[in-house]
Coordinates of C-alpha atoms (C1' of nucleotides) in Angstrom, one line a residue:
Chain A
M1371 CA 17.1 -11.5 10.0
P1372 CA 18.9 -9.5 7.3
P1373 CA 22.5 -10.2 8.2
A1374 CA 23.5 -6.5 8.1
E1375 CA 24.8 -4.6 5.1
R1376 CA 28.3 -5.0 4.0
A1377 CA 30.7 -2.0 4.2
D1378 CA 31.3 -1.7 0.4
A1379 CA 27.6 -2.0 -0.2
A1380 CA 26.8 0.9 2.2
R1381 CA 29.5 2.9 0.6
N1382 CA 28.1 2.4 -2.9
R1383 CA 24.6 3.1 -1.7
A1384 CA 25.8 6.5 -0.5
K1385 CA 27.7 7.2 -3.7
V1386 CA 24.6 6.3 -5.8
L1387 CA 22.3 8.5 -3.8
E1388 CA 24.6 11.4 -3.8
A1389 CA 25.2 11.2 -7.5
A1390 CA 21.5 10.9 -8.2
E1391 CA 20.7 13.9 -6.0
Q1392 CA 23.2 15.9 -8.1
L1393 CA 21.8 14.7 -11.4
F1394 CA 18.2 15.3 -10.5
A1395 CA 19.0 18.8 -9.3
T1396 CA 21.0 19.7 -12.4
R1397 CA 19.2 18.3 -15.4
D1398 CA 15.6 17.6 -16.2
P1399 CA 14.8 14.6 -14.0
A1400 CA 12.9 12.9 -16.9
T1401 CA 16.1 12.8 -19.0
V1402 CA 18.3 11.2 -16.4
T1403 CA 19.1 7.6 -17.2
M1404 CA 20.0 4.7 -15.1
D1405 CA 23.3 4.6 -16.9
D1406 CA 24.0 8.2 -16.2
I1407 CA 23.5 7.6 -12.5
A1408 CA 25.7 4.5 -12.5
K1409 CA 28.5 6.3 -14.3
A1410 CA 28.2 9.4 -12.1
A1411 CA 28.4 7.2 -9.0
G1412 CA 31.2 5.2 -10.4
V1413 CA 29.5 1.9 -10.1
G1414 CA 28.4 -0.7 -12.6
R1415 CA 24.9 -1.1 -13.9
G1416 CA 24.4 -4.4 -12.1
T1417 CA 25.3 -2.8 -8.8
L1418 CA 22.8 -0.1 -9.4
Y1419 CA 19.9 -2.4 -10.4
R1420 CA 20.7 -4.6 -7.4
R1421 CA 19.1 -2.2 -5.1
Y1422 CA 17.0 0.2 -7.3
P1423 CA 14.9 -1.3 -10.1
D1424 CA 14.2 2.1 -11.6
R1425 CA 14.7 5.9 -11.4
A1426 CA 11.6 6.4 -9.4
S1427 CA 12.8 4.2 -6.6
I1428 CA 16.0 6.2 -6.3
A1429 CA 14.1 9.4 -6.1
R1430 CA 11.8 7.9 -3.6
A1431 CA 14.7 6.9 -1.4
L1432 CA 16.0 10.4 -1.5
L1433 CA 12.6 11.8 -0.5
D1434 CA 11.9 9.3 2.2
A1435 CA 13.7 11.2 4.9
H1436 CA 11.9 14.4 4.2
E1437 CA 8.5 12.8 3.9
H1438 CA 8.9 10.9 7.0
E1439 CA 9.6 14.1 8.9
I1440 CA 6.3 15.5 7.8
Q1441 CA 4.5 12.2 8.6
E1442 CA 6.0 12.2 12.0
R1443 CA 4.8 15.7 12.7
L1444 CA 1.4 14.8 11.4
L1445 CA 1.1 11.9 13.8
R1446 CA 2.8 13.4 16.8
G1447 CA 1.3 16.7 16.2
E1448 CA 3.4 19.6 17.1
G1449 CA 1.8 22.9 16.1
P1450 CA -1.3 23.2 14.0
L1451 CA -0.3 20.2 11.9
G1452 CA -1.2 17.7 14.6
P1453 CA -4.3 17.3 16.8
E1454 CA -3.6 20.3 18.9
P1455 CA -6.2 21.4 21.4
A1456 CA -8.6 23.7 19.6
T1457 CA -7.7 23.6 15.9
T1458 CA -10.3 23.2 13.3
P1459 CA -10.0 20.7 10.4
A1460 CA -9.7 23.7 8.1
E1461 CA -6.7 25.0 10.0
R1462 CA -5.1 21.6 10.1
L1463 CA -5.6 21.2 6.3
S1464 CA -4.0 24.6 5.8
A1465 CA -1.1 23.7 7.9
F1466 CA -0.7 20.5 5.9
Y1467 CA -0.8 22.4 2.7
S1468 CA 1.9 24.7 4.0
A1469 CA 4.1 21.8 4.8
M1470 CA 3.6 20.3 1.4
V1471 CA 4.4 23.5 -0.3
R1472 CA 7.6 23.7 1.5
L1473 CA 8.3 20.1 0.5
L1474 CA 7.5 20.9 -3.1
E1475 CA 9.6 24.0 -3.1
R1476 CA 12.6 22.2 -1.8
H1477 CA 12.3 19.0 -3.7
S1478 CA 10.1 19.5 -6.7
H1479 CA 12.8 18.0 -8.9
L1480 CA 12.8 14.8 -6.9
L1481 CA 9.1 14.7 -6.9
L1482 CA 9.0 15.1 -10.6
G1483 CA 11.7 12.4 -10.9
A1484 CA 9.7 10.0 -8.7
E1485 CA 6.1 10.4 -9.0
T1486 CA 4.8 11.8 -12.2
G1487 CA 1.8 10.3 -13.9
P1488 CA -0.5 7.6 -12.6
A1489 CA 2.4 6.1 -10.5
R1490 CA 2.1 9.0 -8.1
L1491 CA -1.2 7.8 -6.7
T1492 CA 0.1 4.4 -5.9
T1493 CA 3.0 5.5 -3.7
G1494 CA 3.0 4.7 0.0
A1495 CA 3.4 8.4 0.7
Y1496 CA 0.4 9.3 -1.3
G1497 CA -1.7 6.8 0.6
F1498 CA -0.5 8.4 3.8
W1499 CA -1.4 12.0 2.7
R1500 CA -4.7 10.7 1.5
A1501 CA -5.6 9.0 4.8
H1502 CA -4.8 12.2 6.7
V1503 CA -6.8 14.5 4.4
R1504 CA -9.7 12.0 4.3
M1505 CA -9.7 12.1 8.1
L1506 CA -9.8 15.9 8.2
A1507 CA -12.6 15.9 5.6
A1508 CA -14.6 13.5 7.7
A1509 CA -14.0 15.5 10.8
A1510 CA -15.4 18.5 9.1
H1511 CA -18.5 16.5 8.1
A1512 CA -17.9 17.1 4.4
P1513 CA -19.8 14.8 2.1
D1514 CA -18.0 11.9 0.5
P1515 CA -14.6 12.3 2.1
D1516 CA -13.2 9.4 0.1
V1517 CA -13.6 11.2 -3.1
L1518 CA -13.0 14.7 -1.7
A1519 CA -9.6 13.7 -0.3
D1520 CA -8.2 12.9 -3.7
H1521 CA -9.6 16.2 -5.1
L1522 CA -8.0 18.1 -2.2
L1523 CA -4.7 16.5 -3.0
A1524 CA -4.8 17.0 -6.7
P1525 CA -3.5 20.6 -6.7
L1526 CA -0.4 19.3 -5.0
A1527 CA 0.6 17.4 -8.1
P1528 CA 4.3 18.2 -8.7
E1529 CA 3.6 19.2 -12.3
V1530 CA 1.0 21.7 -11.3
Y1531 CA 3.3 23.3 -8.7
R1532 CA 6.2 23.3 -11.0
R1533 CA 4.2 25.0 -13.7
H1534 CA 3.1 27.8 -11.3
R1535 CA 6.6 28.4 -10.1
D1536 CA 7.9 28.5 -13.7
Q1537 CA 5.4 31.2 -14.5
G1538 CA 6.6 33.3 -11.7
V1539 CA 4.0 32.5 -9.1
S1540 CA 5.6 32.7 -5.7
P1541 CA 5.2 29.8 -3.2
E1542 CA 3.3 32.2 -1.0
R1543 CA 0.7 32.8 -3.6
V1544 CA 0.2 29.1 -4.1
E1545 CA 0.0 28.6 -0.4
A1546 CA -2.6 31.4 -0.1
A1547 CA -4.7 29.8 -2.8
L1548 CA -4.5 26.5 -1.0
H1549 CA -5.5 28.0 2.3
L1550 CA -8.6 29.5 0.6
L1551 CA -9.4 26.0 -0.6
A1552 CA -9.0 24.6 2.8
H1553 CA -11.2 27.1 4.5
R1554 CA -13.9 27.1 1.9
L1555 CA -14.2 23.4 1.8
L1556 CA -13.6 22.3 5.3
G1557 CA -15.6 24.6 7.3
D1558 CA -15.4 28.0 8.8
R1559 CA -16.7 30.7 6.6
T1560 CA -14.3 33.5 7.5
P1561 CA -11.4 32.8 5.3
N1562 CA -9.3 34.9 3.0
S1563 CA -6.1 36.7 2.6
Chain B
M572 CA -2.5 26.8 -49.7
P573 CA -2.2 23.1 -48.7
P574 CA -2.8 21.4 -52.1
A575 CA -5.4 19.0 -50.7
E576 CA -4.7 15.5 -49.3
R577 CA -4.1 12.6 -51.6
A578 CA -6.6 9.8 -51.7
D579 CA -4.3 7.1 -50.4
A580 CA -3.0 9.4 -47.7
A581 CA -6.6 10.0 -46.4
R582 CA -7.3 6.3 -46.5
N583 CA -4.2 5.6 -44.4
R584 CA -5.0 8.3 -42.0
A585 CA -8.4 6.7 -41.4
K586 CA -6.8 3.2 -41.0
V587 CA -4.3 4.6 -38.5
L588 CA -6.9 6.4 -36.4
E589 CA -9.2 3.4 -36.4
A590 CA -6.5 1.0 -35.4
A591 CA -5.2 3.3 -32.7
E592 CA -8.7 3.8 -31.2
Q593 CA -9.0 0.0 -31.0
L594 CA -5.6 -0.5 -29.3
F595 CA -6.1 2.3 -26.8
A596 CA -9.4 0.9 -25.8
T597 CA -8.2 -2.6 -25.5
R598 CA -4.8 -2.5 -23.8
D599 CA -3.2 -0.1 -21.3
P600 CA -2.6 3.0 -23.5
A601 CA 0.9 3.4 -21.9
T602 CA 2.0 0.1 -23.4
V603 CA 0.8 0.7 -26.9
T604 CA 3.8 1.3 -29.2
M605 CA 4.1 3.2 -32.4
D606 CA 5.0 -0.1 -34.0
D607 CA 1.9 -1.8 -32.7
I608 CA -0.2 0.9 -34.3
A609 CA 1.6 0.8 -37.6
K610 CA 1.2 -3.0 -37.7
A611 CA -2.4 -2.9 -36.7
A612 CA -3.2 -0.3 -39.3
G613 CA -1.3 -2.2 -41.9
V614 CA 1.1 0.7 -42.8
G615 CA 4.8 1.2 -42.5
R616 CA 6.5 3.0 -39.7
G617 CA 7.5 5.8 -42.0
T618 CA 4.0 6.4 -43.0
L619 CA 2.9 6.6 -39.4
Y620 CA 5.6 9.0 -38.4
R621 CA 4.9 11.2 -41.4
R622 CA 1.8 12.5 -39.8
Y623 CA 2.1 11.7 -36.1
P624 CA 5.3 12.3 -34.3
D625 CA 4.3 10.3 -31.2
R626 CA 1.5 8.4 -29.5
A627 CA 0.2 11.5 -27.8
S628 CA -0.5 13.3 -31.0
I629 CA -2.6 10.3 -32.3
A630 CA -4.6 10.3 -29.1
R631 CA -5.1 14.0 -29.4
A632 CA -6.3 13.7 -32.9
L633 CA -8.9 11.2 -31.7
L634 CA -10.0 13.5 -28.9
D635 CA -10.1 16.6 -30.9
A636 CA -13.6 16.2 -32.2
H637 CA -15.1 15.6 -28.7
E638 CA -13.2 18.4 -27.1
H639 CA -14.1 20.8 -29.8
E640 CA -17.7 20.0 -29.2
I641 CA -17.5 21.0 -25.6
Q642 CA -15.5 24.1 -26.5
E643 CA -18.2 25.1 -28.9
R644 CA -20.8 24.8 -26.3
L645 CA -18.8 26.8 -23.9
L646 CA -18.5 29.6 -26.3
R647 CA -21.9 29.6 -27.9
G648 CA -23.4 28.7 -24.6
E649 CA -26.5 26.6 -24.8
G650 CA -27.7 25.6 -21.4
P651 CA -25.9 26.4 -18.1
L652 CA -22.5 25.9 -19.8
G653 CA -22.6 29.1 -21.6
P654 CA -23.4 32.7 -20.5
E655 CA -27.1 32.1 -20.2
P656 CA -29.2 34.8 -18.6
A657 CA -29.1 34.4 -14.9
T658 CA -26.6 31.7 -14.2
T659 CA -24.0 32.1 -11.4
P660 CA -20.3 31.3 -11.9
A661 CA -20.7 28.4 -9.5
E662 CA -23.5 27.0 -11.7
R663 CA -21.5 27.4 -14.8
L664 CA -18.4 25.7 -13.2
S665 CA -20.7 22.9 -12.1
A666 CA -21.9 22.5 -15.6
F667 CA -18.4 22.5 -16.9
Y668 CA -17.4 19.8 -14.4
S669 CA -20.3 17.7 -15.6
A670 CA -19.3 18.0 -19.2
M671 CA -15.8 17.0 -18.3
V672 CA -16.8 14.0 -16.3
R673 CA -18.8 12.8 -19.3
L674 CA -15.7 13.3 -21.4
L675 CA -13.5 11.5 -18.9
E676 CA -16.0 8.6 -18.6
R677 CA -16.2 8.1 -22.3
H678 CA -12.6 8.6 -23.3
S679 CA -10.4 8.2 -20.2
H680 CA -8.3 5.7 -22.1
L681 CA -7.6 8.3 -24.8
L682 CA -6.9 11.0 -22.2
L683 CA -4.5 8.7 -20.5
G684 CA -2.8 7.9 -23.8
A685 CA -2.5 11.6 -24.6
E686 CA -2.0 13.7 -21.7
T687 CA -0.4 12.1 -18.6
G688 CA 2.3 13.8 -16.7
P689 CA 3.5 17.4 -17.2
A690 CA 2.6 17.3 -20.9
R691 CA -1.0 17.6 -20.0
L692 CA -0.7 21.1 -18.9
T693 CA 0.9 22.3 -22.1
T694 CA -1.9 21.1 -24.4
G695 CA -4.0 23.5 -26.3
A696 CA -7.1 22.0 -24.8
Y697 CA -5.8 22.5 -21.3
G698 CA -5.2 26.2 -22.1
F699 CA -8.7 26.5 -23.2
W700 CA -10.2 24.9 -20.1
R701 CA -7.9 27.0 -18.0
A702 CA -9.0 30.3 -19.6
H703 CA -12.6 29.4 -19.1
V704 CA -12.3 28.5 -15.5
R705 CA -10.1 31.4 -14.8
M706 CA -12.8 33.7 -16.2
L707 CA -15.4 32.1 -14.0
A708 CA -13.2 32.5 -10.9
A709 CA -12.7 36.1 -11.8
A710 CA -16.4 36.6 -12.3
A711 CA -17.0 35.2 -8.8
H712 CA -14.5 37.7 -7.4
A713 CA -12.3 34.9 -6.1
P714 CA -8.8 35.9 -5.1
D715 CA -6.0 35.1 -7.5
P716 CA -7.9 33.4 -10.3
D717 CA -4.7 32.6 -12.1
V718 CA -3.6 30.2 -9.5
L719 CA -7.1 29.0 -8.5
A720 CA -7.9 28.0 -12.1
D721 CA -5.2 25.4 -12.1
H722 CA -6.3 24.1 -8.7
L723 CA -9.8 23.8 -9.9
L724 CA -8.7 21.8 -12.9
A725 CA -6.4 19.5 -11.0
P726 CA -9.1 17.1 -9.9
L727 CA -9.9 16.4 -13.5
A728 CA -6.5 14.8 -14.1
P729 CA -7.2 11.6 -16.0
E730 CA -5.2 9.5 -13.5
V731 CA -7.3 10.8 -10.6
Y732 CA -10.5 10.1 -12.4
R733 CA -9.4 6.7 -13.5
R734 CA -8.3 5.7 -10.0
H735 CA -11.7 6.6 -8.6
R736 CA -13.5 4.6 -11.2
D737 CA -11.3 1.7 -10.7
Q738 CA -12.1 1.7 -7.0
G739 CA -15.8 1.5 -7.7
V740 CA -16.6 5.2 -7.4
S741 CA -19.5 6.1 -9.8
P742 CA -19.3 9.0 -12.2
E743 CA -22.2 10.5 -10.3
R744 CA -20.2 10.5 -7.0
V745 CA -17.3 12.2 -8.7
E746 CA -19.6 14.7 -10.2
A747 CA -21.3 15.4 -6.9
A748 CA -17.9 16.0 -5.2
L749 CA -16.9 18.4 -8.0
H750 CA -20.2 20.3 -7.7
L751 CA -19.5 20.8 -4.0
L752 CA -16.2 22.2 -4.9
A753 CA -17.7 24.5 -7.4
H754 CA -20.3 25.9 -5.1
R755 CA -18.0 26.2 -2.1
L756 CA -15.3 28.0 -4.0
L757 CA -17.2 30.2 -6.5
G758 CA -19.9 31.7 -4.5
D759 CA -23.3 31.0 -3.3
R760 CA -23.4 29.5 0.2
T761 CA -26.2 27.1 -0.2
P762 CA -24.5 24.1 -1.8
N763 CA -24.6 20.4 -1.1
S764 CA -25.9 17.2 -2.4
Chain C
dC266 C1' -4.3 8.2 -72.9
dA267 C1' 0.4 8.4 -72.0
dG268 C1' 3.9 11.0 -69.5
dT269 C1' 5.7 13.2 -65.5
dC270 C1' 6.6 14.4 -60.9
dA271 C1' 5.9 15.3 -56.4
dA272 C1' 3.4 13.4 -52.5
dG273 C1' 3.3 9.5 -50.2
dT274 C1' 4.9 4.8 -48.7
dG275 C1' 7.4 1.3 -46.1
dG276 C1' 11.0 -1.2 -44.4
dA277 C1' 16.0 -1.2 -43.2
dC278 C1' 19.0 1.1 -40.2
dA279 C1' 21.4 3.4 -36.3
dC280 C1' 20.8 4.7 -31.8
dG281 C1' 19.9 4.7 -27.0
dA282 C1' 17.8 2.9 -22.8
dT283 C1' 16.4 -1.1 -20.2
dG284 C1' 17.1 -5.1 -17.5
dT285 C1' 19.5 -9.6 -16.9
dC286 C1' 23.2 -12.7 -16.4
dC287 C1' 27.4 -14.6 -14.8
dG288 C1' 32.4 -14.8 -13.8
dC289 C1' 35.3 -12.1 -10.8
dT290 C1' 36.4 -9.4 -6.4
dT291 C1' 36.3 -8.5 -1.8
dA292 C1' 34.5 -8.0 2.9
dG293 C1' 33.8 -10.6 7.0
dT294 C1' 34.7 -14.8 9.7
dG295 C1' 37.0 -18.7 12.2
Chain D
dC1035 C1' 45.5 -17.1 6.2
dA1036 C1' 41.8 -19.5 3.9
dC1037 C1' 37.2 -19.8 2.9
dT1038 C1' 32.6 -18.4 1.4
dA1039 C1' 28.9 -15.9 0.1
dA1040 C1' 27.6 -11.1 -0.6
dG1041 C1' 28.4 -7.8 -3.6
dC1042 C1' 30.3 -6.0 -8.0
dG1043 C1' 30.3 -4.6 -12.9
dG1044 C1' 30.4 -4.9 -17.6
dA1045 C1' 28.9 -7.6 -21.6
dC1046 C1' 24.7 -8.9 -23.8
dA1047 C1' 20.1 -9.5 -25.6
dT1048 C1' 16.0 -7.0 -26.3
dC1049 C1' 13.0 -3.4 -27.4
dG1050 C1' 11.2 1.1 -28.8
dT1051 C1' 12.3 5.3 -31.2
dG1052 C1' 13.0 8.2 -35.0
dT1053 C1' 15.3 8.8 -39.6
dC1054 C1' 16.4 8.0 -44.2
dC1055 C1' 15.9 6.9 -48.9
dA1056 C1' 14.7 4.0 -52.9
dC1057 C1' 10.4 2.8 -54.7
dT1058 C1' 5.3 3.3 -55.7
dT1059 C1' 1.2 5.6 -56.9
dG1060 C1' -2.3 9.3 -57.3
dA1061 C1' -3.3 13.5 -59.8
dC1062 C1' -2.5 16.7 -63.2
dT1063 C1' -1.2 18.1 -68.1
dG1064 C1' -0.7 18.2 -73.0

DNA sequence: CAGTCAAGTGGACACGATGTCCGCTTAGTG
DNA sequence: CACTAAGCGGACATCGTGTCCACTTGACTG
């Protein structure tokens, strides 16, 4: 039984997260150093490392809340995200894409700080998304859902999204392109904008 | 007019590339350091940095030959890769995917060494692939080819491919999944394995 | 075949980030 | 108030990067 967190520890945890949030939002996340975060939070390096072994784990902690929210909705299933009465797999994948675009739009800096490169695919969150999409692919009787799932998630790589946005592509356009993908790959043949 | 490369310089260039090739193939490319390469090649750090500012540029130099070969074929167009008589955009995209899978299979270590993370999207090579795929998407009258092109390339991220292979997925399965993608997204509605 | 000079070499150096270690501080408890 | 262990924080050792510069060597020239 973890004997509960001490008050100063909790205070510092909050200070760290707040400072990190700020830094990630302000500067390029890749250039933010552990030392920067420690200084900004007003704590020592040791304190920082005690809880967070690296930058990624901090970003992940910041993301956790938001990702859990989506995961909840996926499981419980309000609206088209969940297993509502008469929704097709394609519709549900579209809804998932929309939710992810919103997440990317709001927190792309965090996602870039946390999960760039090969590490992204080993996250717990990625595993969750993957399982969900795989299930949808299987439900749509698509061939080889195991491989397809990863291919369907690939366009959600933070670097791809960020690049689109930087080039003036609106979130809505990205979303539309993803909806096309969903409908063309998982089923019904009357898609389109 | 570049006054031609000196003999010792050429010799060292060769030694560096050979050593780097070895190292990238042997160890995890991400852990290979500039110093390692210099030592393995038997040259000083200064010599190494003179020509290659970082690990990525070395990996790219090693890849160049192979990528140019594909680019040649794309432009000249032997077989279904190029603008042969009566090939559909979907067919040409499939052929492109096949070529890329072969490249990934043979050189995924180099690709991981060179182009992981956001940097991948800024490569000259990526720009080339992108232009090609965009053109195919446009030819197929797909909506928003600019965005779709990146989404079609996303599954070719080296980390995705490597992960599949590491989990025992055969190149052929990956290829099949990509062919499905190509046919479902760019046109003819008689796809499938 | 010298002589010369710039291209090329290589290692020492300064810097910055990482992660660890350990003596001190402080919150929580009886 | 005293005690104890969780928590703190900065000093330290280590490593990789990139730069700099005194020296070497290949190539050209008279």
